[in-house]
Amino acid sequence: MPLLTNAVRVAVGSDHSCAATDDGGVLCWGLHEDGEVDGRVGSAPEFVTPQRVAGVAGATHVGVGPGFSCARTRDGSVWCWGRNDRYQHGRGIADDDAAPHRTSLEGAVSLVVRSRTDAMSALVEGGEVRCWGRTQEGLGVETNVFRTPERVLLE
């Protein structure tokens, strides 16, 4: 098996993993049911070697959730791919297009995914936290689904 030698950040999930590489690319491997590894549904059921995600450039951080993946790029934008039935792509629609899509979020500093949910969170310049997808209780909101990155008030 080839070694991954140029990773700068790694995110490990329950069924797949991704790495941001020193050239700004994203490589993912593992279970591949919803396009979470390479952004294409049906290309293979599982990848034991890292696959480059087409359409994502300048990646500095990665996050993985059940059936989806996201990357933060150098310009502070966030791209997500894979499963999108609970707005995991953060673009306002839930569809089955597994290709990488840019969220409406700008100025992201880092990413965090809640490993057993369909939610992603980002720390944004200025200290704000934005979340999207199916969220956890306790965020002080009435809904549990954010279709696009929404500001969360932390007490």
PDB file of C-alpha atoms in Angstrom:
ATOM      1  CA  MET A   1       0.000   0.000   0.000  1.00  0.00           C
ATOM      2  CA  PRO A   2       1.401   3.441  -0.907  1.00  0.00           C
ATOM      3  CA  LEU A   3       2.248   5.725   1.997  1.00  0.00           C
ATOM      4  CA  LEU A   4       0.668   9.131   2.447  1.00  0.00           C
ATOM      5  CA  THR A   5       3.714  11.316   3.018  1.00  0.00           C
ATOM      6  CA  ASN A   6       2.545  14.872   2.328  1.00  0.00           C
ATOM      7  CA  ALA A   7      -0.370  15.321   4.757  1.00  0.00           C
ATOM      8  CA  VAL A   8      -0.631  18.574   6.723  1.00  0.00           C
ATOM      9  CA  ARG A   9      -3.995  17.827   8.430  1.00  0.00           C
ATOM     10  CA  VAL A  10      -5.928  14.581   8.881  1.00  0.00           C
ATOM     11  CA  ALA A  11      -9.540  13.928   9.878  1.00  0.00           C
ATOM     12  CA  VAL A  12     -10.568  10.431  10.946  1.00  0.00           C
ATOM     13  CA  GLY A  13     -14.193   9.312  10.931  1.00  0.00           C
ATOM     14  CA  SER A  14     -15.993   6.117  11.790  1.00  0.00           C
ATOM     15  CA  ASP A  15     -15.999   4.881   8.182  1.00  0.00           C
ATOM     16  CA  HIS A  16     -13.572   7.027   6.169  1.00  0.00           C
ATOM     17  CA  SER A  17     -10.703   9.477   6.578  1.00  0.00           C
ATOM     18  CA  CYS A  18      -9.333  12.478   4.677  1.00  0.00           C
ATOM     19  CA  ALA A  19      -6.091  14.429   4.589  1.00  0.00           C
ATOM     20  CA  ALA A  20      -5.266  17.927   3.390  1.00  0.00           C
ATOM     21  CA  THR A  21      -1.924  17.737   1.608  1.00  0.00           C
ATOM     22  CA  ASP A  22       0.971  20.171   1.362  1.00  0.00           C
ATOM     23  CA  ASP A  23       0.009  20.962  -2.257  1.00  0.00           C
ATOM     24  CA  GLY A  24      -3.515  22.022  -1.185  1.00  0.00           C
ATOM     25  CA  GLY A  25      -5.196  18.856  -2.375  1.00  0.00           C
ATOM     26  CA  VAL A  26      -7.477  16.499  -0.460  1.00  0.00           C
ATOM     27  CA  LEU A  27      -7.028  12.743  -0.320  1.00  0.00           C
ATOM     28  CA  CYS A  28      -9.655  10.445   1.220  1.00  0.00           C
ATOM     29  CA  TRP A  29      -9.969   6.700   1.763  1.00  0.00           C
ATOM     30  CA  GLY A  30     -12.297   4.163   3.394  1.00  0.00           C
ATOM     31  CA  LEU A  31     -15.972   3.282   3.009  1.00  0.00           C
ATOM     32  CA  HIS A  32     -17.461   4.994  -0.030  1.00  0.00           C
ATOM     33  CA  GLU A  33     -21.243   4.658  -0.120  1.00  0.00           C
ATOM     34  CA  ASP A  34     -22.281   8.276  -0.697  1.00  0.00           C
ATOM     35  CA  GLY A  35     -19.356   9.876  -2.532  1.00  0.00           C
ATOM     36  CA  GLU A  36     -17.558  10.853   0.682  1.00  0.00           C
ATOM     37  CA  VAL A  37     -14.170   9.645  -0.573  1.00  0.00           C
ATOM     38  CA  ASP A  38     -13.902  11.022  -4.123  1.00  0.00           C
ATOM     39  CA  GLY A  39     -17.096  13.048  -4.637  1.00  0.00           C
ATOM     40  CA  ARG A  40     -18.569  10.531  -7.065  1.00  0.00           C
ATOM     41  CA  VAL A  41     -21.346   8.088  -6.196  1.00  0.00           C
ATOM     42  CA  GLY A  42     -20.888   4.530  -7.414  1.00  0.00           C
ATOM     43  CA  SER A  43     -17.197   4.706  -8.283  1.00  0.00           C
ATOM     44  CA  ALA A  44     -16.303   1.956  -5.761  1.00  0.00           C
ATOM     45  CA  PRO A  45     -17.749   0.598  -2.490  1.00  0.00           C
ATOM     46  CA  GLU A  46     -14.500   1.167  -0.606  1.00  0.00           C
ATOM     47  CA  PHE A  47     -11.043   2.597  -1.241  1.00  0.00           C
ATOM     48  CA  VAL A  48      -8.074   1.172   0.655  1.00  0.00           C
ATOM     49  CA  THR A  49      -5.697   3.700  -0.927  1.00  0.00           C
ATOM     50  CA  PRO A  50      -6.109   7.491  -0.772  1.00  0.00           C
ATOM     51  CA  GLN A  51      -8.122   9.045  -3.620  1.00  0.00           C
ATOM     52  CA  ARG A  52      -7.713  12.674  -4.740  1.00  0.00           C
ATOM     53  CA  VAL A  53     -10.923  14.699  -4.514  1.00  0.00           C
ATOM     54  CA  ALA A  54     -11.406  16.547  -7.804  1.00  0.00           C
ATOM     55  CA  GLY A  55     -12.653  20.120  -7.582  1.00  0.00           C
ATOM     56  CA  VAL A  56     -11.070  21.083  -4.244  1.00  0.00           C
ATOM     57  CA  ALA A  57      -7.884  23.157  -4.295  1.00  0.00           C
ATOM     58  CA  GLY A  58      -5.968  25.056  -1.643  1.00  0.00           C
ATOM     59  CA  ALA A  59      -7.197  22.878   1.228  1.00  0.00           C
ATOM     60  CA  THR A  60      -5.733  23.531   4.682  1.00  0.00           C
ATOM     61  CA  HIS A  61      -8.207  21.685   6.967  1.00  0.00           C
ATOM     62  CA  VAL A  62     -10.521  18.698   6.542  1.00  0.00           C
ATOM     63  CA  GLY A  63     -13.478  17.299   8.458  1.00  0.00           C
ATOM     64  CA  VAL A  64     -15.377  14.044   7.993  1.00  0.00           C
ATOM     65  CA  GLY A  65     -18.817  12.921   9.080  1.00  0.00           C
ATOM     66  CA  PRO A  66     -21.015   9.920   8.391  1.00  0.00           C
ATOM     67  CA  GLY A  67     -21.102   9.765   4.595  1.00  0.00           C
ATOM     68  CA  PHE A  68     -19.739  13.265   3.910  1.00  0.00           C
ATOM     69  CA  SER A  69     -16.507  15.269   3.969  1.00  0.00           C
ATOM     70  CA  CYS A  70     -15.584  18.967   4.023  1.00  0.00           C
ATOM     71  CA  ALA A  71     -12.438  21.021   3.487  1.00  0.00           C
ATOM     72  CA  ARG A  72     -11.459  24.575   4.371  1.00  0.00           C
ATOM     73  CA  THR A  73      -9.363  26.297   1.728  1.00  0.00           C
ATOM     74  CA  ARG A  74      -6.699  29.011   1.974  1.00  0.00           C
ATOM     75  CA  ASP A  75      -9.210  31.733   1.066  1.00  0.00           C
ATOM     76  CA  GLY A  76     -11.463  30.776   4.024  1.00  0.00           C
ATOM     77  CA  SER A  77     -14.149  29.078   1.940  1.00  0.00           C
ATOM     78  CA  VAL A  78     -15.532  25.636   2.814  1.00  0.00           C
ATOM     79  CA  TRP A  79     -16.287  22.863   0.316  1.00  0.00           C
ATOM     80  CA  CYS A  80     -18.309  19.726   1.141  1.00  0.00           C
ATOM     81  CA  TRP A  81     -19.031  16.510  -0.765  1.00  0.00           C
ATOM     82  CA  GLY A  82     -20.691  13.130  -0.273  1.00  0.00           C
ATOM     83  CA  ARG A  83     -24.079  12.646   1.390  1.00  0.00           C
ATOM     84  CA  ASN A  84     -26.294  15.733   1.433  1.00  0.00           C
ATOM     85  CA  ASP A  85     -29.728  14.566   2.613  1.00  0.00           C
ATOM     86  CA  ARG A  86     -29.538  16.746   5.751  1.00  0.00           C
ATOM     87  CA  TYR A  87     -27.903  19.827   4.219  1.00  0.00           C
ATOM     88  CA  GLN A  88     -24.361  18.640   4.964  1.00  0.00           C
ATOM     89  CA  HIS A  89     -23.091  20.653   1.958  1.00  0.00           C
ATOM     90  CA  GLY A  90     -24.347  23.871   3.573  1.00  0.00           C
ATOM     91  CA  ARG A  91     -25.719  25.321   0.360  1.00  0.00           C
ATOM     92  CA  GLY A  92     -29.433  25.453   1.154  1.00  0.00           C
ATOM     93  CA  ILE A  93     -30.628  22.391  -0.740  1.00  0.00           C
ATOM     94  CA  ALA A  94     -30.645  18.718   0.146  1.00  0.00           C
ATOM     95  CA  ASP A  95     -29.923  16.674  -2.947  1.00  0.00           C
ATOM     96  CA  ASP A  96     -28.028  13.577  -4.008  1.00  0.00           C
ATOM     97  CA  ASP A  97     -25.245  15.393  -5.892  1.00  0.00           C
ATOM     98  CA  ALA A  98     -22.122  14.065  -4.170  1.00  0.00           C
ATOM     99  CA  ALA A  99     -19.668  16.375  -5.974  1.00  0.00           C
ATOM    100  CA  PRO A 100     -17.785  19.008  -3.958  1.00  0.00           C
ATOM    101  CA  HIS A 101     -19.832  22.180  -3.478  1.00  0.00           C
ATOM    102  CA  ARG A 102     -18.819  25.486  -1.955  1.00  0.00           C
ATOM    103  CA  THR A 103     -20.873  26.515   1.062  1.00  0.00           C
ATOM    104  CA  SER A 104     -22.016  30.108   1.505  1.00  0.00           C
ATOM    105  CA  LEU A 105     -19.552  30.479   4.388  1.00  0.00           C
ATOM    106  CA  GLU A 106     -16.641  32.907   4.064  1.00  0.00           C
ATOM    107  CA  GLY A 107     -13.768  33.524   6.462  1.00  0.00           C
ATOM    108  CA  ALA A 108     -13.553  30.057   8.011  1.00  0.00           C
ATOM    109  CA  VAL A 109     -10.526  29.534  10.249  1.00  0.00           C
ATOM    110  CA  SER A 110     -11.078  25.866  11.164  1.00  0.00           C
ATOM    111  CA  LEU A 111     -13.616  23.038  10.880  1.00  0.00           C
ATOM    112  CA  VAL A 112     -15.156  20.601  13.338  1.00  0.00           C
ATOM    113  CA  VAL A 113     -17.578  17.787  12.584  1.00  0.00           C
ATOM    114  CA  ARG A 114     -19.667  16.035  15.179  1.00  0.00           C
ATOM    115  CA  SER A 115     -18.692  12.452  14.455  1.00  0.00           C
ATOM    116  CA  ARG A 116     -22.073  10.809  14.959  1.00  0.00           C
ATOM    117  CA  THR A 117     -24.265  13.501  13.442  1.00  0.00           C
ATOM    118  CA  ASP A 118     -24.742  15.134  10.089  1.00  0.00           C
ATOM    119  CA  ALA A 119     -23.497  18.531  11.246  1.00  0.00           C
ATOM    120  CA  MET A 120     -20.431  20.595  10.510  1.00  0.00           C
ATOM    121  CA  SER A 121     -19.236  23.628  12.438  1.00  0.00           C
ATOM    122  CA  ALA A 122     -16.662  26.246  11.581  1.00  0.00           C
ATOM    123  CA  LEU A 123     -14.828  28.856  13.573  1.00  0.00           C
ATOM    124  CA  VAL A 124     -14.963  32.075  11.551  1.00  0.00           C
ATOM    125  CA  GLU A 125     -12.666  35.106  11.641  1.00  0.00           C
ATOM    126  CA  GLY A 126     -13.687  37.298  14.576  1.00  0.00           C
ATOM    127  CA  GLY A 127     -14.525  34.302  16.781  1.00  0.00           C
ATOM    128  CA  GLU A 128     -18.010  33.439  15.509  1.00  0.00           C
ATOM    129  CA  VAL A 129     -19.135  29.832  15.252  1.00  0.00           C
ATOM    130  CA  ARG A 130     -21.298  28.786  12.304  1.00  0.00           C
ATOM    131  CA  CYS A 131     -23.036  25.411  11.979  1.00  0.00           C
ATOM    132  CA  TRP A 132     -24.949  23.640   9.227  1.00  0.00           C
ATOM    133  CA  GLY A 133     -26.607  20.290   8.633  1.00  0.00           C
ATOM    134  CA  ARG A 134     -28.489  18.369  11.304  1.00  0.00           C
ATOM    135  CA  THR A 135     -27.359  19.942  14.571  1.00  0.00           C
ATOM    136  CA  GLN A 136     -27.262  18.762  18.143  1.00  0.00           C
ATOM    137  CA  GLU A 137     -29.611  20.032  20.833  1.00  0.00           C
ATOM    138  CA  GLY A 138     -28.270  22.667  23.170  1.00  0.00           C
ATOM    139  CA  LEU A 139     -27.351  25.293  20.584  1.00  0.00           C
ATOM    140  CA  GLY A 140     -30.130  27.633  21.718  1.00  0.00           C
ATOM    141  CA  VAL A 141     -32.151  27.283  18.524  1.00  0.00           C
ATOM    142  CA  GLU A 142     -35.620  25.949  17.812  1.00  0.00           C
ATOM    143  CA  THR A 143     -34.732  23.972  14.689  1.00  0.00           C
ATOM    144  CA  ASN A 144     -32.353  21.053  14.468  1.00  0.00           C
ATOM    145  CA  VAL A 145     -31.490  21.548  10.784  1.00  0.00           C
ATOM    146  CA  PHE A 146     -29.498  24.466   9.399  1.00  0.00           C
ATOM    147  CA  ARG A 147     -29.699  24.526   5.596  1.00  0.00           C
ATOM    148  CA  THR A 148     -26.799  26.989   5.320  1.00  0.00           C
ATOM    149  CA  PRO A 149     -24.072  27.998   7.797  1.00  0.00           C
ATOM    150  CA  GLU A 150     -25.879  29.791  10.656  1.00  0.00           C
ATOM    151  CA  ARG A 151     -24.376  31.821  13.473  1.00  0.00           C
ATOM    152  CA  VAL A 152     -24.587  30.066  16.819  1.00  0.00           C
ATOM    153  CA  LEU A 153     -24.683  32.132  19.991  1.00  0.00           C
ATOM    154  CA  LEU A 154     -22.459  30.671  22.671  1.00  0.00           C
ATOM    155  CA  GLU A 155     -23.185  31.533  26.281  1.00  0.00           C
TER     156      GLU A 155
END
